[in-house]
């Protein structure tokens, strides 16, 4: 059987640095676990713009459609802020999500024991926290038409449209219910049905899908209340299902509960391909962090944990995924920390590569 394939798009800022550590782990998996992944690399975001004048070349888009999974680093940076909207680095990312039809964006927020002190919330509120936000990723106000900026009676008007079809809400809801079935069987759906028709439809459709998952306890919450509840008592949640815009905001909020954005992976999944696995792209939740790019200080954990998600969801290698997640946890418990995970008075921060060294050592020790 052919090796599984992976398209790496390291992108901008700290993307290439954290991706170097991921590549070392892929090599380790081949050497030590006989799990060989065929890796190819290409450009996205500002890096692609610099070469092609577009944040995602058509040839890259085509390869993304063919491989078993895509792993993306980060896009964007101050250098590109002046670009026209249509060629900004973020457009490359949105094109991948849209054209691959990656409608279910899984954003776990898990608090590692060793990091519970880093949360801006009190330790007892977050220790043991393990929630999963499922964000609809291909529709809603990010993509709805009409959109644009035009002039009306001498004044400029900016328009975006929140638009959801029943089908779009339903397929994401099914993904969320399926995931809830494998966890604590609790799903909270968030919208603004009190002020938005799309929210009313959202609530109706999720309730209809619930009929197929009677074992799951379903609740509904207005998204603003959801934001409050996430910082008041986050452990009340198991799986949260919400739309593209609310999910963008709520997942940043949930991420920070865990102490550092530098720890959080994500998976964006679409419909099953011929091999039965979903079309998939994996990315760390953190951005390109231009302030520390090129300094070797970035935390590679979120990108490494994104590889773990790829092992689980795209490569049928759940055992290796768990091994990798455990290795990260072991290293944190040993006190190895990149700068983002240091107390102000703490000792010497590990570099990106030193963090990678420690994780590989923990992997080897696990054999
Ligand atoms: C995210 C990011 C993106 C989004 C940006 C970079 C386009 O914030 O993945 O959460 O808004 O979806
Ligand atoms: Mg975001």
Short mmCIF file of C-alpha atoms and ligand atoms in Angstrom, two decimals:
data_model
loop_
_atom_site.label_atom_id
_atom_site.label_comp_id
_atom_site.label_asym_id
_atom_site.label_seq_id
_atom_site.Cartn_x
_atom_site.Cartn_y
_atom_site.Cartn_z
CA UNK A 1 0.00 0.00 0.00
CA UNK A 2 1.23 3.50 -0.81
CA UNK A 3 2.42 5.66 2.06
CA UNK A 4 -0.05 8.27 3.30
CA UNK A 5 0.64 11.74 1.94
CA UNK A 6 0.98 15.10 3.66
CA UNK A 7 1.20 18.55 2.12
CA UNK A 8 3.05 20.91 4.45
CA UNK A 9 2.31 24.61 4.02
CA UNK A 10 4.50 26.27 6.64
CA UNK A 11 3.47 29.79 5.67
CA UNK A 12 4.66 32.93 7.43
CA UNK A 13 6.17 34.17 10.68
CA UNK A 14 6.86 31.36 13.13
CA UNK A 15 5.18 28.84 10.78
CA UNK A 16 8.44 27.52 9.24
CA UNK A 17 10.18 27.34 12.64
CA UNK A 18 7.52 25.26 14.35
CA UNK A 19 7.15 23.13 11.22
CA UNK A 20 10.85 22.16 11.38
CA UNK A 21 10.15 20.37 14.65
CA UNK A 22 7.13 18.63 13.15
CA UNK A 23 9.28 17.37 10.29
CA UNK A 24 11.73 15.87 12.78
CA UNK A 25 8.86 13.99 14.40
CA UNK A 26 7.65 12.72 11.02
CA UNK A 27 11.17 11.39 10.41
CA UNK A 28 11.13 9.77 13.86
CA UNK A 29 7.81 8.05 13.09
CA UNK A 30 9.30 6.60 9.91
CA UNK A 31 12.54 5.47 11.59
CA UNK A 32 11.16 4.14 14.84
CA UNK A 33 7.52 3.24 14.17
CA UNK A 34 7.69 2.23 10.53
CA UNK A 35 5.03 4.82 9.85
CA UNK A 36 6.16 6.49 6.64
CA UNK A 37 4.43 9.66 5.53
CA UNK A 38 5.22 11.09 2.10
CA UNK A 39 5.77 14.78 2.71
CA UNK A 40 5.72 17.50 0.11
CA UNK A 41 6.03 21.21 0.84
CA UNK A 42 4.63 24.31 -0.75
CA UNK A 43 3.88 27.97 -0.06
CA UNK A 44 0.87 29.73 1.43
CA UNK A 45 0.09 33.23 2.68
CA UNK A 46 2.63 36.02 2.39
CA UNK A 47 5.33 33.51 1.44
CA UNK A 48 3.25 32.49 -1.59
CA UNK A 49 2.42 36.10 -2.41
CA UNK A 50 6.13 36.99 -2.50
CA UNK A 51 6.74 34.34 -5.14
CA UNK A 52 3.47 34.09 -7.07
CA UNK A 53 1.65 37.37 -6.36
CA UNK A 54 -1.18 35.35 -4.81
CA UNK A 55 -1.51 33.87 -1.29
CA UNK A 56 -2.31 30.44 -2.75
CA UNK A 57 -1.21 29.30 -6.20
CA UNK A 58 -3.70 27.19 -8.19
CA UNK A 59 -1.17 24.36 -8.35
CA UNK A 60 -0.97 24.32 -4.52
CA UNK A 61 -4.76 24.31 -4.27
CA UNK A 62 -4.87 21.36 -6.64
CA UNK A 63 -2.34 19.36 -4.59
CA UNK A 64 -4.27 20.15 -1.39
CA UNK A 65 -7.30 18.46 -2.97
CA UNK A 66 -5.33 15.31 -3.75
CA UNK A 67 -3.27 14.57 -0.63
CA UNK A 68 -4.49 12.67 2.44
CA UNK A 69 -3.97 15.72 4.65
CA UNK A 70 -2.64 19.27 4.71
CA UNK A 71 -0.67 20.69 7.64
CA UNK A 72 -0.54 24.46 7.73
CA UNK A 73 1.74 26.59 9.93
CA UNK A 74 0.52 30.18 10.04
CA UNK A 75 -0.20 33.04 7.67
CA UNK A 76 0.15 36.80 7.81
CA UNK A 77 2.50 39.49 9.02
CA UNK A 78 2.84 43.28 9.14
CA UNK A 79 4.67 43.31 5.81
CA UNK A 80 1.45 42.23 4.12
CA UNK A 81 -0.97 44.56 5.90
CA UNK A 82 -0.81 47.01 3.02
CA UNK A 83 -1.84 44.46 0.39
CA UNK A 84 -5.19 44.59 -1.31
CA UNK A 85 -7.82 42.56 0.57
CA UNK A 86 -8.08 40.02 -2.26
CA UNK A 87 -4.43 38.96 -1.96
CA UNK A 88 -3.94 39.22 1.79
CA UNK A 89 -2.32 36.10 3.33
CA UNK A 90 -5.57 35.17 5.12
CA UNK A 91 -7.31 34.76 1.74
CA UNK A 92 -5.06 31.78 1.04
CA UNK A 93 -6.24 30.07 4.19
CA UNK A 94 -9.90 30.86 3.53
CA UNK A 95 -9.59 29.54 -0.01
CA UNK A 96 -8.21 26.23 1.26
CA UNK A 97 -11.04 25.90 3.78
CA UNK A 98 -13.69 26.81 1.24
CA UNK A 99 -12.52 24.82 -1.79
CA UNK A 100 -11.70 21.73 0.26
CA UNK A 101 -15.13 22.22 1.87
CA UNK A 102 -13.74 21.73 5.38
CA UNK A 103 -16.93 22.43 7.21
CA UNK A 104 -16.14 21.03 10.65
CA UNK A 105 -13.38 22.83 12.51
CA UNK A 106 -12.38 20.99 15.69
CA UNK A 107 -10.72 23.18 18.29
CA UNK A 108 -9.97 21.31 21.47
CA UNK A 109 -9.14 23.36 24.56
CA UNK A 110 -7.42 21.09 27.00
CA UNK A 111 -5.64 22.27 30.09
CA UNK A 112 -2.42 20.37 30.70
CA UNK A 113 -1.92 19.83 34.45
CA UNK A 114 1.55 21.29 34.35
CA UNK A 115 0.19 24.51 32.87
CA UNK A 116 -2.90 25.10 35.02
CA UNK A 117 -1.13 28.02 36.72
CA UNK A 118 -0.76 29.85 33.41
CA UNK A 119 -4.43 30.37 32.84
CA UNK A 120 -5.71 33.82 33.57
CA UNK A 121 -8.49 32.04 35.47
CA UNK A 122 -8.14 30.47 38.91
CA UNK A 123 -6.52 27.04 38.80
CA UNK A 124 -9.52 25.11 40.14
CA UNK A 125 -11.72 26.51 37.36
CA UNK A 126 -9.45 25.17 34.61
CA UNK A 127 -7.52 22.17 35.93
CA UNK A 128 -8.67 19.08 34.08
CA UNK A 129 -10.50 21.22 31.52
CA UNK A 130 -11.20 19.33 28.29
CA UNK A 131 -13.65 20.94 25.91
CA UNK A 132 -14.04 20.73 22.16
CA UNK A 133 -15.39 23.55 20.05
CA UNK A 134 -16.77 22.51 16.69
CA UNK A 135 -16.86 25.62 14.53
CA UNK A 136 -18.68 25.67 11.19
CA UNK A 137 -15.92 26.78 8.84
CA UNK A 138 -17.12 27.22 5.28
CA UNK A 139 -20.16 29.47 5.46
CA UNK A 140 -21.82 32.18 7.51
CA UNK A 141 -20.81 35.80 7.54
CA UNK A 142 -17.26 35.09 6.36
CA UNK A 143 -18.53 33.93 2.98
CA UNK A 144 -22.12 35.15 2.59
CA UNK A 145 -23.22 37.35 -0.32
CA UNK A 146 -23.81 40.21 -0.80
CA UNK A 147 -20.61 41.57 0.61
CA UNK A 148 -18.39 44.56 -0.05
CA UNK A 149 -18.00 48.27 0.49
CA UNK A 150 -19.96 50.68 -1.68
CA UNK A 151 -21.27 54.22 -1.59
CA UNK A 152 -24.87 55.15 -0.90
CA UNK A 153 -25.99 58.78 -0.86
CA UNK A 154 -22.45 60.03 -0.43
CA UNK A 155 -21.54 57.76 2.45
CA UNK A 156 -19.71 54.43 2.45
CA UNK A 157 -21.51 51.26 3.48
CA UNK A 158 -19.78 47.99 4.46
CA UNK A 159 -21.78 44.80 4.01
CA UNK A 160 -21.36 41.19 5.04
CA UNK A 161 -24.12 38.65 5.07
CA UNK A 162 -24.78 35.95 7.64
CA UNK A 163 -26.25 33.14 5.56
CA UNK A 164 -26.71 29.48 6.47
CA UNK A 165 -28.52 26.74 4.63
CA UNK A 166 -30.16 23.92 6.50
CA UNK A 167 -27.71 21.51 4.92
CA UNK A 168 -24.71 23.48 6.14
CA UNK A 169 -25.99 23.59 9.70
CA UNK A 170 -26.94 19.93 9.61
CA UNK A 171 -23.67 18.44 8.42
CA UNK A 172 -21.69 20.36 11.04
CA UNK A 173 -24.19 19.32 13.70
CA UNK A 174 -23.76 15.66 12.75
CA UNK A 175 -20.01 15.99 13.10
CA UNK A 176 -20.47 17.60 16.52
CA UNK A 177 -22.93 14.93 17.72
CA UNK A 178 -20.61 12.15 16.49
CA UNK A 179 -17.73 13.67 18.44
CA UNK A 180 -19.91 14.11 21.53
CA UNK A 181 -20.79 10.40 21.33
CA UNK A 182 -17.07 9.58 21.68
CA UNK A 183 -16.68 11.95 24.64
CA UNK A 184 -18.98 12.87 27.54
CA UNK A 185 -22.13 12.90 25.37
CA UNK A 186 -22.93 16.54 26.06
CA UNK A 187 -23.42 19.09 23.29
CA UNK A 188 -24.14 22.78 23.69
CA UNK A 189 -25.19 24.64 20.54
CA UNK A 190 -24.55 28.40 20.50
CA UNK A 191 -26.21 31.04 18.33
CA UNK A 192 -28.16 34.29 18.71
CA UNK A 193 -31.68 33.01 18.06
CA UNK A 194 -32.98 35.97 20.08
CA UNK A 195 -31.96 38.45 17.37
CA UNK A 196 -30.95 36.53 14.22
CA UNK A 197 -33.14 34.45 11.90
CA UNK A 198 -30.10 32.38 10.98
CA UNK A 199 -29.88 31.62 14.70
CA UNK A 200 -33.50 30.45 14.81
CA UNK A 201 -32.84 28.11 11.89
CA UNK A 202 -29.61 26.95 13.55
CA UNK A 203 -31.48 26.00 16.73
CA UNK A 204 -34.24 24.21 14.78
CA UNK A 205 -31.87 22.16 12.66
CA UNK A 206 -29.62 21.15 15.56
CA UNK A 207 -32.72 20.06 17.48
CA UNK A 208 -33.85 17.97 14.50
CA UNK A 209 -30.45 16.26 14.17
CA UNK A 210 -30.59 15.50 17.89
CA UNK A 211 -33.35 12.95 17.17
CA UNK A 212 -30.64 10.72 15.66
CA UNK A 213 -28.45 11.04 18.76
CA UNK A 214 -30.83 10.57 21.70
CA UNK A 215 -27.98 9.56 24.03
CA UNK A 216 -26.42 13.00 23.74
CA UNK A 217 -27.64 15.64 26.16
CA UNK A 218 -28.29 18.73 24.01
CA UNK A 219 -28.53 22.29 25.31
CA UNK A 220 -28.80 25.65 23.53
CA UNK A 221 -27.20 28.89 24.59
CA UNK A 222 -27.00 32.41 23.20
CA UNK A 223 -23.44 32.94 22.09
CA UNK A 224 -22.90 36.02 24.26
CA UNK A 225 -23.96 34.06 27.32
CA UNK A 226 -21.70 31.27 26.05
CA UNK A 227 -18.73 33.65 26.16
CA UNK A 228 -19.59 34.55 29.73
CA UNK A 229 -20.08 30.92 30.76
CA UNK A 230 -16.74 29.97 29.20
CA UNK A 231 -14.91 32.24 31.60
CA UNK A 232 -17.29 31.72 34.54
CA UNK A 233 -17.43 27.91 34.64
CA UNK A 234 -15.76 26.38 31.57
CA UNK A 235 -15.91 22.82 32.86
CA UNK A 236 -19.70 22.74 32.38
CA UNK A 237 -19.02 22.17 28.65
CA UNK A 238 -18.03 19.08 26.72
CA UNK A 239 -18.65 19.78 23.00
CA UNK A 240 -19.78 23.19 21.74
CA UNK A 241 -21.19 23.57 18.22
CA UNK A 242 -21.36 27.07 16.78
CA UNK A 243 -21.12 29.10 13.57
CA UNK A 244 -18.09 30.47 11.78
CA UNK A 245 -17.91 33.92 13.38
CA UNK A 246 -18.99 32.97 16.91
CA UNK A 247 -16.66 29.98 16.70
CA UNK A 248 -13.74 32.18 15.74
CA UNK A 249 -14.27 34.36 18.79
CA UNK A 250 -15.29 31.69 21.30
CA UNK A 251 -12.39 29.44 20.35
CA UNK A 252 -9.85 32.19 21.06
CA UNK A 253 -11.53 32.73 24.39
CA UNK A 254 -11.51 28.99 25.18
CA UNK A 255 -7.91 28.73 24.05
CA UNK A 256 -6.72 31.28 26.55
CA UNK A 257 -8.38 29.36 29.39
CA UNK A 258 -5.71 26.74 28.92
CA UNK A 259 -2.83 29.12 29.55
CA UNK A 260 -1.23 29.53 26.15
CA UNK A 261 -2.31 29.73 22.56
CA UNK A 262 1.01 28.03 21.87
CA UNK A 263 -0.43 24.68 22.94
CA UNK A 264 -3.58 24.38 20.86
CA UNK A 265 -4.02 22.32 17.70
CA UNK A 266 -6.97 22.21 15.36
CA UNK A 267 -8.40 19.98 12.65
CA UNK A 268 -10.66 21.07 9.82
CA UNK A 269 -12.54 18.17 8.34
CA UNK A 270 -14.73 17.76 5.29
CA UNK A 271 -16.55 14.97 3.51
CA UNK A 272 -15.00 11.48 3.28
CA UNK A 273 -12.59 10.88 0.38
CA UNK A 274 -12.31 7.65 -1.62
CA UNK A 275 -10.17 6.12 1.15
CA UNK A 276 -12.96 6.72 3.68
CA UNK A 277 -10.97 9.35 5.61
CA UNK A 278 -12.26 12.92 5.68
CA UNK A 279 -10.67 15.60 3.57
CA UNK A 280 -8.56 17.37 6.15
CA UNK A 281 -6.34 20.27 7.05
CA UNK A 282 -4.58 20.63 10.39
CA UNK A 283 -3.26 23.87 11.85
CA UNK A 284 -2.13 25.29 15.16
CA UNK A 285 -4.59 27.85 16.51
CA UNK A 286 -1.86 30.43 17.13
CA UNK A 287 -1.03 32.88 14.38
CA UNK A 288 2.24 33.85 12.74
CA UNK A 289 3.51 35.77 15.82
CA UNK A 290 5.64 38.23 13.81
CA UNK A 291 7.07 39.73 17.01
CA UNK A 292 9.09 36.56 17.73
CA UNK A 293 9.42 35.15 14.20
CA UNK A 294 12.98 34.15 13.35
CA UNK A 295 14.19 34.19 16.96
CA UNK A 296 13.87 30.46 17.64
CA UNK A 297 11.64 31.14 20.65
CA UNK A 298 8.30 29.89 19.30
CA UNK A 299 6.46 27.05 21.00
CA UNK A 300 6.18 24.15 18.53
CA UNK A 301 3.65 22.21 20.66
CA UNK A 302 0.47 23.41 18.93
CA UNK A 303 1.81 22.40 15.53
CA UNK A 304 3.12 19.09 16.88
CA UNK A 305 -0.27 18.38 18.48
CA UNK A 306 -1.86 19.23 15.12
CA UNK A 307 0.25 16.42 13.65
CA UNK A 308 -1.14 14.20 16.41
CA UNK A 309 -4.66 15.08 15.25
CA UNK A 310 -3.64 14.19 11.68
CA UNK A 311 -2.34 10.82 12.89
CA UNK A 312 -5.69 10.18 14.56
CA UNK A 313 -8.16 11.49 11.96
CA UNK A 314 -6.29 11.06 8.66
CA UNK A 315 -3.76 8.28 9.11
CA UNK A 316 -5.61 5.81 11.30
CA UNK A 317 -2.71 5.92 13.75
CA UNK A 318 -4.48 6.68 17.02
CA UNK A 319 -1.83 4.83 19.03
CA UNK A 320 0.92 7.07 17.67
CA UNK A 321 -1.28 10.14 18.18
CA UNK A 322 -1.69 9.29 21.84
CA UNK A 323 2.04 8.56 22.14
CA UNK A 324 2.82 12.00 20.76
CA UNK A 325 0.30 13.75 23.02
CA UNK A 326 1.71 11.90 26.01
CA UNK A 327 5.24 12.91 25.03
CA UNK A 328 4.22 16.58 25.01
CA UNK A 329 2.59 16.16 28.41
CA UNK A 330 5.69 14.40 29.79
CA UNK A 331 7.96 17.18 28.60
CA UNK A 332 5.78 19.85 30.19
CA UNK A 333 5.73 17.88 33.44
CA UNK A 334 9.54 17.75 33.29
CA UNK A 335 9.48 21.54 33.33
CA UNK A 336 10.82 22.08 29.80
CA UNK A 337 9.15 25.31 28.65
CA UNK A 338 9.33 27.73 25.79
CA UNK A 339 9.15 31.41 26.71
CA UNK A 340 5.36 31.64 26.40
CA UNK A 341 5.02 29.03 29.16
CA UNK A 342 7.44 30.58 31.65
CA UNK A 343 6.58 32.31 34.89
CA UNK A 344 8.04 35.80 34.88
CA UNK A 345 10.64 34.76 37.46
CA UNK A 346 11.24 31.31 35.94
CA UNK A 347 14.54 29.81 34.74
CA UNK A 348 15.91 29.56 31.23
CA UNK A 349 13.41 29.21 28.40
CA UNK A 350 13.81 26.34 25.97
CA UNK A 351 14.21 27.23 22.30
CA UNK A 352 11.90 25.85 19.63
CA UNK A 353 14.50 23.21 18.76
CA UNK A 354 15.16 22.30 22.40
CA UNK A 355 11.45 21.74 22.89
CA UNK A 356 11.55 19.49 19.81
CA UNK A 357 14.59 17.64 21.23
CA UNK A 358 12.78 17.01 24.50
CA UNK A 359 9.64 15.72 22.78
CA UNK A 360 11.65 13.37 20.58
CA UNK A 361 13.53 12.11 23.66
CA UNK A 362 10.20 11.47 25.40
CA UNK A 363 8.92 9.65 22.32
CA UNK A 364 11.98 7.43 22.25
CA UNK A 365 11.70 6.80 25.98
CA UNK A 366 8.12 5.63 25.43
CA UNK A 367 9.18 2.69 23.25
C1 LIG B 1 -8.66 31.50 12.83
C2 LIG B 1 -8.14 32.80 12.33
C3 LIG B 1 -8.63 32.99 10.91
C4 LIG B 1 -10.13 33.13 10.96
C5 LIG B 1 -7.99 34.14 10.13
C6 LIG B 1 -6.49 34.05 10.13
C7 LIG B 1 -8.54 34.22 8.74
O1 LIG B 1 -8.53 33.82 13.18
O2 LIG B 1 -8.39 30.46 12.22
O3 LIG B 1 -9.33 31.50 13.87
O4 LIG B 1 -10.65 34.22 11.21
O5 LIG B 1 -10.81 32.12 10.78
MG1 LIG B 2 -9.40 33.17 14.97
#
